[in-house]
Amino acid sequence: MTAGSLPLAPDTPELTVIIVSYNTRELTLKAIETLHDTTRATRFRTVVLDNASSDGSAEAITRAFPQVEVIASQENLGFARANNILAAAARTEWLLLLNPDTECHAGAIDNLLAFSKANPRAGITGGRTVFPDGSLNIASCWRRITPWSAFCKGTGLSGVFAGSTLFNPETMADWKRDSVREVDIVQGSFLMIRRALWEELGGFDPKYFMYGEEADLCLRARELGYRPMITPDAEIMHLVGAASRTRAHKYVLSAKGRMTLMERHWPAWQVPFGRATLAFWAGSRTLVFGIVARLTGRKRARAAHWAEVWSQRHDFLEGYKDPPRAG
């Protein structure tokens, strides 16, 4: 409780759970079901913004969960703008961003809120994520992009030595997410933040359409002196990428987000190097898989994938410049 504030009424929610969905009807229904089934100690409200899905998501959610507030957007606003809209309408002390392709495990929300209250210096908190088979999904958190990590990703060293902290530093692959730890970035699929800090930061930068916005938010929080943290006591299942149209589309948006992060958080003199590593990342793979496909008839799908990514290089190498037009 903040200084001078009054105790909450017994039925007043202290947390708003924000879900942004896009053509993930069955996954979203399961996410909401497990959220409500596994949360026992936290008073919360759930709000969903559906980004113009064509699978009847908004109607299905309203039928199955009449207690959930649903906004059916007539256009795809993207992840950052949609979260900003829902967060702006929240009146609770805490916010939780939760992806529609997740399932909460027992106590996940209760434990994460308790952890967040006990660690105000963190500012932003997250938990441990696993795949459906229970194996670790490392994507709950990341280290920031550096010139070295960009070079390793561009040249393929991070893929060849995926378990190496030297050549794949962004993933922290040697850490099983089984201990409390400060991190640079908490992924937006399971991210808790006090509403006052969200408002101080201005929420997500709306120029990000998808991918990179949570990294930018966390890095801006760090500039204010906060130290985002992960706790293993809050665990969810996360599929990753369920809302992406194609794998190539996901890669292009991810690359565009990375470029924007480098422009925003690197010294200006380092940015051209970062852009070159992204160009090499896409160009080298397009060349190699194209040659393999022509000479052997194999890897044709991979060749087509990388050719599609390469064809959009002029877009992602520029990064996000202005708030994107909905599409």
Tab-separated table of C-alpha atoms in Angstrom:
chain	number	residue	atom	x	y	z
A	1	MET	CA	0.000	0.000	0.000
A	2	THR	CA	1.422	3.366	-0.958
A	3	ALA	CA	1.751	6.145	1.574
A	4	GLY	CA	-1.537	7.917	2.176
A	5	SER	CA	-3.638	5.341	0.309
A	6	LEU	CA	-6.660	3.604	1.788
A	7	PRO	CA	-7.057	-0.158	2.122
A	8	LEU	CA	-8.811	-1.805	-0.795
A	9	ALA	CA	-12.377	-2.952	-0.354
A	10	PRO	CA	-12.581	-6.757	-0.075
A	11	ASP	CA	-13.880	-7.121	-3.636
A	12	THR	CA	-11.713	-4.453	-5.282
A	13	PRO	CA	-9.239	-5.932	-7.778
A	14	GLU	CA	-5.581	-5.083	-7.319
A	15	LEU	CA	-4.451	-6.486	-10.665
A	16	THR	CA	-5.600	-6.102	-14.260
A	17	VAL	CA	-4.662	-9.010	-16.523
A	18	ILE	CA	-4.278	-7.779	-20.110
A	19	ILE	CA	-4.540	-10.181	-23.044
A	20	VAL	CA	-4.187	-9.197	-26.708
A	21	SER	CA	-5.409	-11.847	-29.133
A	22	TYR	CA	-5.200	-12.362	-32.878
A	23	ASN	CA	-6.705	-15.485	-34.466
A	24	THR	CA	-5.915	-17.626	-31.424
A	25	ARG	CA	-9.458	-18.471	-30.311
A	26	GLU	CA	-8.929	-21.886	-28.736
A	27	LEU	CA	-5.592	-20.911	-27.233
A	28	THR	CA	-7.051	-17.726	-25.758
A	29	LEU	CA	-9.966	-19.607	-24.223
A	30	LYS	CA	-7.524	-22.023	-22.594
A	31	ALA	CA	-5.347	-19.154	-21.382
A	32	ILE	CA	-8.304	-17.497	-19.665
A	33	GLU	CA	-9.519	-20.796	-18.226
A	34	THR	CA	-6.159	-21.634	-16.644
A	35	LEU	CA	-5.708	-18.051	-15.445
A	36	HIS	CA	-8.955	-18.230	-13.478
A	37	ASP	CA	-8.494	-21.821	-12.331
A	38	THR	CA	-5.001	-21.330	-10.901
A	39	THR	CA	-5.289	-17.883	-9.292
A	40	ARG	CA	-6.559	-18.068	-5.736
A	41	ALA	CA	-5.086	-15.283	-3.601
A	42	THR	CA	-5.195	-12.361	-6.047
A	43	ARG	CA	-8.175	-10.138	-6.740
A	44	PHE	CA	-8.008	-9.415	-10.462
A	45	ARG	CA	-9.973	-8.433	-13.523
A	46	THR	CA	-9.309	-9.715	-17.020
A	47	VAL	CA	-9.539	-7.591	-20.163
A	48	VAL	CA	-9.022	-8.787	-23.731
A	49	LEU	CA	-8.508	-6.786	-26.899
A	50	ASP	CA	-9.028	-8.857	-30.008
A	51	ASN	CA	-7.096	-7.507	-32.983
A	52	ALA	CA	-9.729	-8.036	-35.707
A	53	SER	CA	-9.494	-11.836	-35.645
A	54	SER	CA	-11.308	-13.756	-38.361
A	55	ASP	CA	-11.839	-16.873	-36.201
A	56	GLY	CA	-14.623	-15.576	-33.955
A	57	SER	CA	-12.340	-15.065	-30.966
A	58	ALA	CA	-14.170	-12.092	-29.452
A	59	GLU	CA	-17.579	-13.756	-29.602
A	60	ALA	CA	-16.265	-17.062	-28.219
A	61	ILE	CA	-14.564	-15.354	-25.269
A	62	THR	CA	-17.682	-13.376	-24.412
A	63	ARG	CA	-19.815	-16.533	-24.474
A	64	ALA	CA	-17.418	-18.630	-22.406
A	65	PHE	CA	-16.359	-15.957	-19.914
A	66	PRO	CA	-19.039	-13.279	-19.423
A	67	GLN	CA	-17.000	-11.825	-16.536
A	68	VAL	CA	-14.150	-10.948	-18.918
A	69	GLU	CA	-14.209	-7.539	-20.578
A	70	VAL	CA	-13.687	-7.887	-24.336
A	71	ILE	CA	-12.908	-5.180	-26.877
A	72	ALA	CA	-13.312	-6.311	-30.484
A	73	SER	CA	-11.144	-4.023	-32.596
A	74	GLN	CA	-12.149	-3.555	-36.217
A	75	GLU	CA	-8.492	-3.341	-37.243
A	76	ASN	CA	-5.240	-5.002	-36.257
A	77	LEU	CA	-3.649	-2.454	-33.962
A	78	GLY	CA	-0.558	-4.532	-33.272
A	79	PHE	CA	0.686	-5.718	-29.896
A	80	ALA	CA	2.072	-2.459	-28.479
A	81	ARG	CA	-0.889	-0.205	-29.275
A	82	ALA	CA	-3.446	-2.777	-28.129
A	83	ASN	CA	-1.724	-3.208	-24.752
A	84	ASN	CA	-1.492	0.555	-24.365
A	85	ILE	CA	-5.243	0.925	-24.911
A	86	LEU	CA	-6.109	-1.658	-22.267
A	87	ALA	CA	-3.529	-0.376	-19.778
A	88	ALA	CA	-4.794	3.198	-20.149
A	89	ALA	CA	-8.250	2.091	-19.020
A	90	ALA	CA	-6.975	0.089	-16.027
A	91	ARG	CA	-7.458	1.438	-12.519
A	92	THR	CA	-5.713	-1.264	-10.518
A	93	GLU	CA	-2.335	-0.835	-8.845
A	94	TRP	CA	-0.768	-3.662	-10.865
A	95	LEU	CA	-0.819	-4.753	-14.500
A	96	LEU	CA	0.004	-8.160	-15.946
A	97	LEU	CA	0.562	-8.667	-19.660
A	98	LEU	CA	-0.328	-12.250	-20.563
A	99	ASN	CA	-0.108	-13.795	-24.025
A	100	PRO	CA	-3.066	-15.716	-25.439
A	101	ASP	CA	-0.834	-18.723	-26.224
A	102	THR	CA	-0.057	-19.359	-22.557
A	103	GLU	CA	-1.421	-21.553	-19.779
A	104	CYS	CA	-0.923	-20.589	-16.150
A	105	HIS	CA	0.374	-23.201	-13.760
A	106	ALA	CA	-0.759	-23.381	-10.136
A	107	GLY	CA	-0.048	-20.197	-8.199
A	108	ALA	CA	1.707	-18.448	-11.082
A	109	ILE	CA	-0.150	-15.141	-10.776
A	110	ASP	CA	-0.353	-15.188	-6.976
A	111	ASN	CA	3.366	-15.890	-6.671
A	112	LEU	CA	4.409	-13.313	-9.261
A	113	LEU	CA	2.378	-10.573	-7.580
A	114	ALA	CA	3.821	-11.445	-4.171
A	115	PHE	CA	7.320	-11.427	-5.664
A	116	SER	CA	6.699	-8.063	-7.340
A	117	LYS	CA	5.525	-6.503	-4.089
A	118	ALA	CA	8.583	-7.861	-2.267
A	119	ASN	CA	10.991	-6.519	-4.902
A	120	PRO	CA	9.978	-2.938	-5.752
A	121	ARG	CA	13.457	-2.207	-7.121
A	122	ALA	CA	12.778	-4.654	-9.955
A	123	GLY	CA	10.034	-2.488	-11.439
A	124	ILE	CA	9.212	-5.178	-13.988
A	125	THR	CA	8.979	-8.883	-13.184
A	126	GLY	CA	8.372	-12.180	-14.939
A	127	GLY	CA	8.480	-15.891	-14.303
A	128	ARG	CA	9.620	-19.185	-15.747
A	129	THR	CA	8.120	-20.474	-18.991
A	130	VAL	CA	7.973	-24.030	-20.291
A	131	PHE	CA	6.767	-25.771	-23.447
A	132	PRO	CA	3.714	-28.106	-23.438
A	133	ASP	CA	5.944	-31.104	-22.672
A	134	GLY	CA	7.323	-29.365	-19.590
A	135	SER	CA	10.762	-28.641	-21.032
A	136	LEU	CA	12.282	-25.231	-20.433
A	137	ASN	CA	11.318	-22.386	-22.739
A	138	ILE	CA	14.126	-19.871	-22.329
A	139	ALA	CA	12.109	-17.063	-23.921
A	140	SER	CA	10.850	-15.659	-20.601
A	141	CYS	CA	13.767	-13.230	-20.510
A	142	TRP	CA	16.816	-12.031	-22.430
A	143	ARG	CA	19.973	-10.023	-22.235
A	144	ARG	CA	20.090	-6.835	-24.270
A	145	ILE	CA	21.453	-6.724	-27.817
A	146	THR	CA	25.110	-5.702	-27.956
A	147	PRO	CA	27.462	-5.308	-30.935
A	148	TRP	CA	28.996	-8.670	-30.010
A	149	SER	CA	25.663	-10.489	-29.732
A	150	ALA	CA	24.517	-8.887	-33.014
A	151	PHE	CA	27.699	-10.109	-34.713
A	152	CYS	CA	27.207	-13.638	-33.345
A	153	LYS	CA	23.611	-13.765	-34.525
A	154	GLY	CA	24.449	-12.332	-37.947
A	155	THR	CA	27.286	-14.778	-38.596
A	156	GLY	CA	25.435	-17.796	-37.213
A	157	LEU	CA	27.743	-18.332	-34.241
A	158	SER	CA	24.804	-18.048	-31.852
A	159	GLY	CA	23.085	-20.918	-33.661
A	160	VAL	CA	26.134	-23.158	-33.963
A	161	PHE	CA	27.038	-22.619	-30.306
A	162	ALA	CA	23.505	-22.230	-28.945
A	163	GLY	CA	24.469	-23.321	-25.437
A	164	SER	CA	27.421	-20.944	-25.183
A	165	THR	CA	27.177	-17.789	-23.096
A	166	LEU	CA	30.072	-16.368	-25.130
A	167	PHE	CA	28.633	-16.869	-28.606
A	168	ASN	CA	24.923	-16.778	-27.703
A	169	PRO	CA	24.827	-14.242	-24.878
A	170	GLU	CA	21.298	-12.891	-25.345
A	171	THR	CA	19.659	-16.193	-24.375
A	172	MET	CA	21.568	-16.865	-21.122
A	173	ALA	CA	21.391	-20.502	-22.211
A	174	ASP	CA	23.408	-21.779	-19.237
A	175	TRP	CA	20.718	-20.643	-16.796
A	176	LYS	CA	17.657	-22.878	-16.388
A	177	ARG	CA	15.515	-20.020	-15.050
A	178	ASP	CA	15.456	-21.930	-11.767
A	179	SER	CA	16.637	-19.092	-9.518
A	180	VAL	CA	15.775	-15.476	-8.821
A	181	ARG	CA	17.855	-13.264	-11.059
A	182	GLU	CA	18.093	-9.753	-12.453
A	183	VAL	CA	17.715	-9.628	-16.235
A	184	ASP	CA	17.841	-6.973	-18.907
A	185	ILE	CA	14.531	-7.900	-20.544
A	186	VAL	CA	11.361	-9.616	-19.336
A	187	GLN	CA	9.347	-10.960	-22.249
A	188	GLY	CA	5.919	-9.422	-22.773
A	189	SER	CA	4.133	-12.781	-22.726
A	190	PHE	CA	4.220	-12.788	-18.904
A	191	LEU	CA	5.183	-9.361	-17.606
A	192	MET	CA	4.051	-7.677	-14.408
A	193	ILE	CA	4.503	-3.997	-13.672
A	194	ARG	CA	3.068	-1.457	-11.268
A	195	ARG	CA	0.645	0.792	-13.148
A	196	ALA	CA	2.375	3.934	-11.863
A	197	LEU	CA	5.658	2.837	-13.478
A	198	TRP	CA	3.886	1.897	-16.717
A	199	GLU	CA	2.430	5.397	-16.841
A	200	GLU	CA	5.775	6.982	-15.962
A	201	LEU	CA	7.356	5.130	-18.895
A	202	GLY	CA	4.463	5.986	-21.199
A	203	GLY	CA	3.708	2.309	-21.769
A	204	PHE	CA	4.954	0.635	-24.926
A	205	ASP	CA	6.384	2.799	-27.668
A	206	PRO	CA	3.527	2.588	-30.210
A	207	LYS	CA	5.842	2.572	-33.215
A	208	TYR	CA	6.595	-1.100	-32.488
A	209	PHE	CA	3.950	-3.212	-34.194
A	210	MET	CA	5.117	-6.526	-32.736
A	211	TYR	CA	8.402	-7.765	-31.224
A	212	GLY	CA	10.859	-5.497	-29.421
A	213	GLU	CA	8.406	-3.348	-27.487
A	214	GLU	CA	8.947	-5.133	-24.159
A	215	ALA	CA	12.737	-4.948	-24.576
A	216	ASP	CA	12.448	-1.201	-25.130
A	217	LEU	CA	10.180	-0.851	-22.083
A	218	CYS	CA	12.572	-2.780	-19.842
A	219	LEU	CA	15.637	-0.905	-21.061
A	220	ARG	CA	13.909	2.412	-20.438
A	221	ALA	CA	12.998	1.217	-16.930
A	222	ARG	CA	16.653	0.351	-16.355
A	223	GLU	CA	17.589	3.886	-17.348
A	224	LEU	CA	15.440	5.036	-14.416
A	225	GLY	CA	17.328	2.745	-12.038
A	226	TYR	CA	15.018	-0.286	-11.989
A	227	ARG	CA	16.371	-3.813	-12.347
A	228	PRO	CA	13.861	-6.246	-13.912
A	229	MET	CA	13.779	-9.677	-12.289
A	230	ILE	CA	12.641	-13.248	-12.893
A	231	THR	CA	11.321	-15.693	-10.285
A	232	PRO	CA	11.081	-19.466	-10.840
A	233	ASP	CA	8.090	-19.648	-8.473
A	234	ALA	CA	5.760	-18.233	-11.141
A	235	GLU	CA	5.558	-20.679	-14.038
A	236	ILE	CA	3.455	-20.731	-17.202
A	237	MET	CA	3.382	-22.696	-20.444
A	238	HIS	CA	4.094	-20.588	-23.516
A	239	LEU	CA	3.918	-21.789	-27.112
A	240	VAL	CA	5.636	-18.700	-28.670
A	241	GLY	CA	4.694	-17.145	-31.988
A	242	ALA	CA	1.140	-18.478	-32.279
A	243	ALA	CA	-0.154	-15.179	-33.674
A	244	SER	CA	2.432	-14.850	-36.453
A	245	ARG	CA	1.075	-15.439	-39.964
A	246	THR	CA	4.175	-17.247	-41.249
A	247	ARG	CA	7.663	-17.982	-40.010
A	248	ALA	CA	9.112	-15.489	-42.506
A	249	HIS	CA	6.656	-12.829	-41.321
A	250	LYS	CA	7.781	-13.411	-37.736
A	251	TYR	CA	11.450	-13.144	-38.716
A	252	VAL	CA	10.864	-9.883	-40.571
A	253	LEU	CA	8.976	-8.291	-37.669
A	254	SER	CA	11.594	-9.546	-35.197
A	255	ALA	CA	14.399	-8.098	-37.317
A	256	LYS	CA	12.561	-4.807	-37.596
A	257	GLY	CA	12.204	-4.703	-33.824
A	258	ARG	CA	15.901	-5.473	-33.340
A	259	MET	CA	16.878	-2.688	-35.698
A	260	THR	CA	14.677	-0.241	-33.806
A	261	LEU	CA	16.157	-1.292	-30.470
A	262	MET	CA	19.680	-0.746	-31.764
A	263	GLU	CA	18.758	2.703	-33.052
A	264	ARG	CA	17.133	3.637	-29.736
A	265	HIS	CA	19.596	2.132	-27.250
A	266	TRP	CA	22.988	2.085	-28.977
A	267	PRO	CA	25.343	5.007	-29.530
A	268	ALA	CA	24.738	6.414	-33.013
A	269	TRP	CA	28.183	5.391	-34.257
A	270	GLN	CA	27.433	1.702	-33.550
A	271	VAL	CA	24.102	1.589	-35.391
A	272	PRO	CA	25.519	1.097	-38.931
A	273	PHE	CA	27.373	-1.977	-37.668
A	274	GLY	CA	24.140	-3.354	-36.236
A	275	ARG	CA	22.371	-2.770	-39.534
A	276	ALA	CA	25.170	-4.586	-41.375
A	277	THR	CA	24.882	-7.625	-39.096
A	278	LEU	CA	21.147	-7.838	-39.818
A	279	ALA	CA	21.751	-7.575	-43.556
A	280	PHE	CA	24.400	-10.313	-43.362
A	281	TRP	CA	22.059	-12.465	-41.233
A	282	ALA	CA	19.398	-12.485	-43.928
A	283	GLY	CA	21.626	-12.307	-46.990
A	284	SER	CA	24.025	-15.100	-46.088
A	285	ARG	CA	21.237	-17.532	-45.297
A	286	THR	CA	19.372	-16.651	-48.460
A	287	LEU	CA	22.514	-17.331	-50.491
A	288	VAL	CA	23.469	-20.593	-48.761
A	289	PHE	CA	20.017	-22.182	-48.772
A	290	GLY	CA	19.398	-20.996	-52.321
A	291	ILE	CA	22.559	-22.726	-53.533
A	292	VAL	CA	21.751	-25.923	-51.604
A	293	ALA	CA	18.223	-26.020	-53.042
A	294	ARG	CA	19.429	-25.554	-56.621
A	295	LEU	CA	22.265	-28.073	-56.426
A	296	THR	CA	20.579	-30.825	-54.409
A	297	GLY	CA	16.859	-30.186	-54.599
A	298	ARG	CA	16.779	-30.187	-50.799
A	299	LYS	CA	15.945	-27.397	-48.346
A	300	ARG	CA	13.601	-25.779	-50.842
A	301	ALA	CA	11.205	-24.634	-48.142
A	302	ARG	CA	14.066	-23.065	-46.170
A	303	ALA	CA	15.344	-21.402	-49.334
A	304	ALA	CA	11.906	-19.948	-50.049
A	305	HIS	CA	11.607	-18.777	-46.439
A	306	TRP	CA	14.885	-16.888	-46.513
A	307	ALA	CA	14.195	-15.485	-49.976
A	308	GLU	CA	10.986	-13.999	-48.573
A	309	VAL	CA	12.845	-12.504	-45.616
A	310	TRP	CA	15.560	-11.079	-47.905
A	311	SER	CA	12.944	-9.542	-50.202
A	312	GLN	CA	11.785	-7.382	-47.278
A	313	ARG	CA	15.247	-6.247	-46.191
A	314	HIS	CA	14.649	-2.604	-47.123
A	315	ASP	CA	11.742	-2.587	-44.697
A	316	PHE	CA	13.323	-4.238	-41.664
A	317	LEU	CA	16.718	-2.564	-42.054
A	318	GLU	CA	15.014	0.797	-41.582
A	319	GLY	CA	13.347	-0.260	-38.343
A	320	TYR	CA	10.130	1.306	-37.084
A	321	LYS	CA	10.117	5.038	-37.725
A	322	ASP	CA	6.554	6.127	-37.005
A	323	PRO	CA	3.553	4.515	-35.338
A	324	PRO	CA	2.570	1.852	-37.880
A	325	ARG	CA	-0.655	2.011	-39.757
A	326	ALA	CA	-3.032	-0.765	-38.776
A	327	GLY	CA	-3.291	-3.574	-41.266
